[in-house]
Short mmCIF file of N, CA and C in Angstrom, two decimals:
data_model
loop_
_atom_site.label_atom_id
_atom_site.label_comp_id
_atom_site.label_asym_id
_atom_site.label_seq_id
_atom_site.Cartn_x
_atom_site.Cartn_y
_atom_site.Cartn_z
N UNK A 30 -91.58 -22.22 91.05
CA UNK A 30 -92.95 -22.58 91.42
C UNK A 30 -93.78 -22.80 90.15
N UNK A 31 -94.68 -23.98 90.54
CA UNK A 31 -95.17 -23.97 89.16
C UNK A 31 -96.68 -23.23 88.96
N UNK A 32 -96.63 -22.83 87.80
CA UNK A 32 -98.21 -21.93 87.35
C UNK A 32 -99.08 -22.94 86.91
N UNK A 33 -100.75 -22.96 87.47
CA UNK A 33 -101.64 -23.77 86.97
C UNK A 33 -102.68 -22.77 86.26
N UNK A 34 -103.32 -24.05 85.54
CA UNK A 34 -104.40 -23.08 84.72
C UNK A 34 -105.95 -23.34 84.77
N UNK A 35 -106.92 -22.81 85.02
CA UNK A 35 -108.77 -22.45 85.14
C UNK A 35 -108.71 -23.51 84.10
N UNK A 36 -109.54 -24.67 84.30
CA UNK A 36 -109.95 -25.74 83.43
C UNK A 36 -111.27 -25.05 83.08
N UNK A 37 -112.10 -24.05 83.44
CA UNK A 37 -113.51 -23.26 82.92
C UNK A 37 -112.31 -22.21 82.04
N UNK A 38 -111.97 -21.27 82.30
CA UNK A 38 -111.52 -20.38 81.65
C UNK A 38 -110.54 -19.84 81.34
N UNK A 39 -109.42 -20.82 81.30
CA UNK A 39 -107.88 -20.63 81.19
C UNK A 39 -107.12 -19.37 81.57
N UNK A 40 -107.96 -19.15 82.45
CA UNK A 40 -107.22 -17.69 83.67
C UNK A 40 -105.63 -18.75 84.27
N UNK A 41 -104.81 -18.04 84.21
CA UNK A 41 -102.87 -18.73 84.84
C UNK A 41 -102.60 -17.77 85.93
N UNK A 42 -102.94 -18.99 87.11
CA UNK A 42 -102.47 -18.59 88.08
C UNK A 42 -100.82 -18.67 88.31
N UNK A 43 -100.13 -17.46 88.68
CA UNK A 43 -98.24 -17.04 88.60
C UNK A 43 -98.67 -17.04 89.74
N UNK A 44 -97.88 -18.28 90.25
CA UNK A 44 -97.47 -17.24 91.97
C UNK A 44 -96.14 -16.59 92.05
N UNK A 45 -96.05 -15.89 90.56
CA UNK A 45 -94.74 -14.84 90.72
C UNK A 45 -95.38 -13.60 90.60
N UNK A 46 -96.92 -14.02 90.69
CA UNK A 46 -97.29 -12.55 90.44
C UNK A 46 -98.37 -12.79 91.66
N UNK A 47 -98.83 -13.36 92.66
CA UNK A 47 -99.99 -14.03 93.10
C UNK A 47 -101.13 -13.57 92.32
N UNK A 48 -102.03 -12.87 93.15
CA UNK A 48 -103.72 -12.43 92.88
C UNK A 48 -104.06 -11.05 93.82
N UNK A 49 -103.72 -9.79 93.28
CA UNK A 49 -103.62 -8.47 94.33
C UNK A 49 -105.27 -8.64 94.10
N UNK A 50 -106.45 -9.04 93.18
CA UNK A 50 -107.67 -9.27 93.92
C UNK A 50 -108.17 -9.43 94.77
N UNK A 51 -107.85 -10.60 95.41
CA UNK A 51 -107.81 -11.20 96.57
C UNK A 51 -107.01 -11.45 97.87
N UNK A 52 -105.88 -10.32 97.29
CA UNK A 52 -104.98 -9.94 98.86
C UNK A 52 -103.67 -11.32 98.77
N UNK A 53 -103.64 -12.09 97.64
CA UNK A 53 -102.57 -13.16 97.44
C UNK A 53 -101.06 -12.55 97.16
N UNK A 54 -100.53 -12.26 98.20
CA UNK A 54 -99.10 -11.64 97.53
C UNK A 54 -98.06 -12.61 96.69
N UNK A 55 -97.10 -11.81 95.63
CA UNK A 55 -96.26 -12.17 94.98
C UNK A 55 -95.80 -13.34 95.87
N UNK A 56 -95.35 -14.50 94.68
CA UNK A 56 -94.71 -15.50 96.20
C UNK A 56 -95.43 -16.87 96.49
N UNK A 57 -96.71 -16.68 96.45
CA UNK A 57 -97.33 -17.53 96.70
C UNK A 57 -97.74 -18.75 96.11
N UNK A 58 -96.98 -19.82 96.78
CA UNK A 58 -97.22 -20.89 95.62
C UNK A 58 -99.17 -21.81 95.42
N UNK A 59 -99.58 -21.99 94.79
CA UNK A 59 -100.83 -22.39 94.20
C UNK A 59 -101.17 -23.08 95.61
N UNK A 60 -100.02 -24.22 96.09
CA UNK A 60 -100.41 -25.34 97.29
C UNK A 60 -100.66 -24.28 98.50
N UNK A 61 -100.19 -23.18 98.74
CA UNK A 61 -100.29 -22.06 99.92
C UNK A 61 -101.69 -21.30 99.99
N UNK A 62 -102.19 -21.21 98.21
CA UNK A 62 -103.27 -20.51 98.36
C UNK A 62 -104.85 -21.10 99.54
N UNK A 63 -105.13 -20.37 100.06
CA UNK A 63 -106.37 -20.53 101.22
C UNK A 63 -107.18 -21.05 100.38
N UNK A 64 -108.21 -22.15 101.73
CA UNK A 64 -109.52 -23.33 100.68
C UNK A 64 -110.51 -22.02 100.08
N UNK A 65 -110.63 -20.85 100.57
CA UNK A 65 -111.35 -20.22 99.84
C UNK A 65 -111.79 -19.40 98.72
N UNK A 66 -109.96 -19.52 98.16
CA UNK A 66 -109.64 -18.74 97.06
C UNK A 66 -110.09 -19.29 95.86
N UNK A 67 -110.86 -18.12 95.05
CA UNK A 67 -111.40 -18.83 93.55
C UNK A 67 -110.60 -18.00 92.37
N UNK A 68 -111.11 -18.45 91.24
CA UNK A 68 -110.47 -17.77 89.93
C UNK A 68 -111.12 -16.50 90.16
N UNK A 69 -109.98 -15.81 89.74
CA UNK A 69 -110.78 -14.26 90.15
C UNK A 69 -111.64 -13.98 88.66
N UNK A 70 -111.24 -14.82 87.35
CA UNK A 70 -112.02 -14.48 87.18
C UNK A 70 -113.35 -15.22 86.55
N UNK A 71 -113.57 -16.26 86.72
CA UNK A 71 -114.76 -16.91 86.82
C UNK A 71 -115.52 -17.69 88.23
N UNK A 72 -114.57 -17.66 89.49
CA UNK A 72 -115.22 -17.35 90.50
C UNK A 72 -115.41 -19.48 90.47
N UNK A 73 -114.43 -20.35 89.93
CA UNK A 73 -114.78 -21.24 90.17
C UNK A 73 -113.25 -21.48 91.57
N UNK A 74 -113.89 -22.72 92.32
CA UNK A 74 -112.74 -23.21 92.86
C UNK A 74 -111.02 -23.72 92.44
N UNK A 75 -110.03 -24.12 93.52
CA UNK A 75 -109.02 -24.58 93.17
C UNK A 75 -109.10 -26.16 92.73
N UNK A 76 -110.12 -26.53 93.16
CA UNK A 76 -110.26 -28.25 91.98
C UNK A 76 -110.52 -28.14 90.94
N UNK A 77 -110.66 -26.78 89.97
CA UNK A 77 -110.65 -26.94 88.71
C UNK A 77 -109.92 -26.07 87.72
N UNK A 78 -108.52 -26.28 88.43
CA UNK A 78 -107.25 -25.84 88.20
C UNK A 78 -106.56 -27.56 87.77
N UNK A 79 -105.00 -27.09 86.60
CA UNK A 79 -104.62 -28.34 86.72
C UNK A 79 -103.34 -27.25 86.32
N UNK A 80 -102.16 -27.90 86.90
CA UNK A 80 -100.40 -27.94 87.21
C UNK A 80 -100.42 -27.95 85.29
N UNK A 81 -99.37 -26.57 85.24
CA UNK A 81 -98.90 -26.16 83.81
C UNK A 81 -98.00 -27.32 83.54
#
């Protein structure tokens, strides 16, 4: 699966690790994550993410 990265704050989303912030379990690939999930940690959306 591939890891993308916060175009604001280069937070890398692993979905080998998901986001235990936000209840995202291990596993989860980026395309699975819900429209409401943001960078946990600048709190922007998944349109300003781009594929590692």
């Amino acid at each position: 699966m591939d890891k993308y990265v916060c175009d604001v704050c280069q937070y890398v989303y692993d979905p080998e690790e998901g986001d235990e912030t936000q209840g995202i379990a291990p596993g989860t690939a980026f395309e699975d994550l819900p429209a409401d999930w943001v960078c946990p940690v600048c709190g922007v959306d998944k349109d300003n993410f781009s594929k590692m």
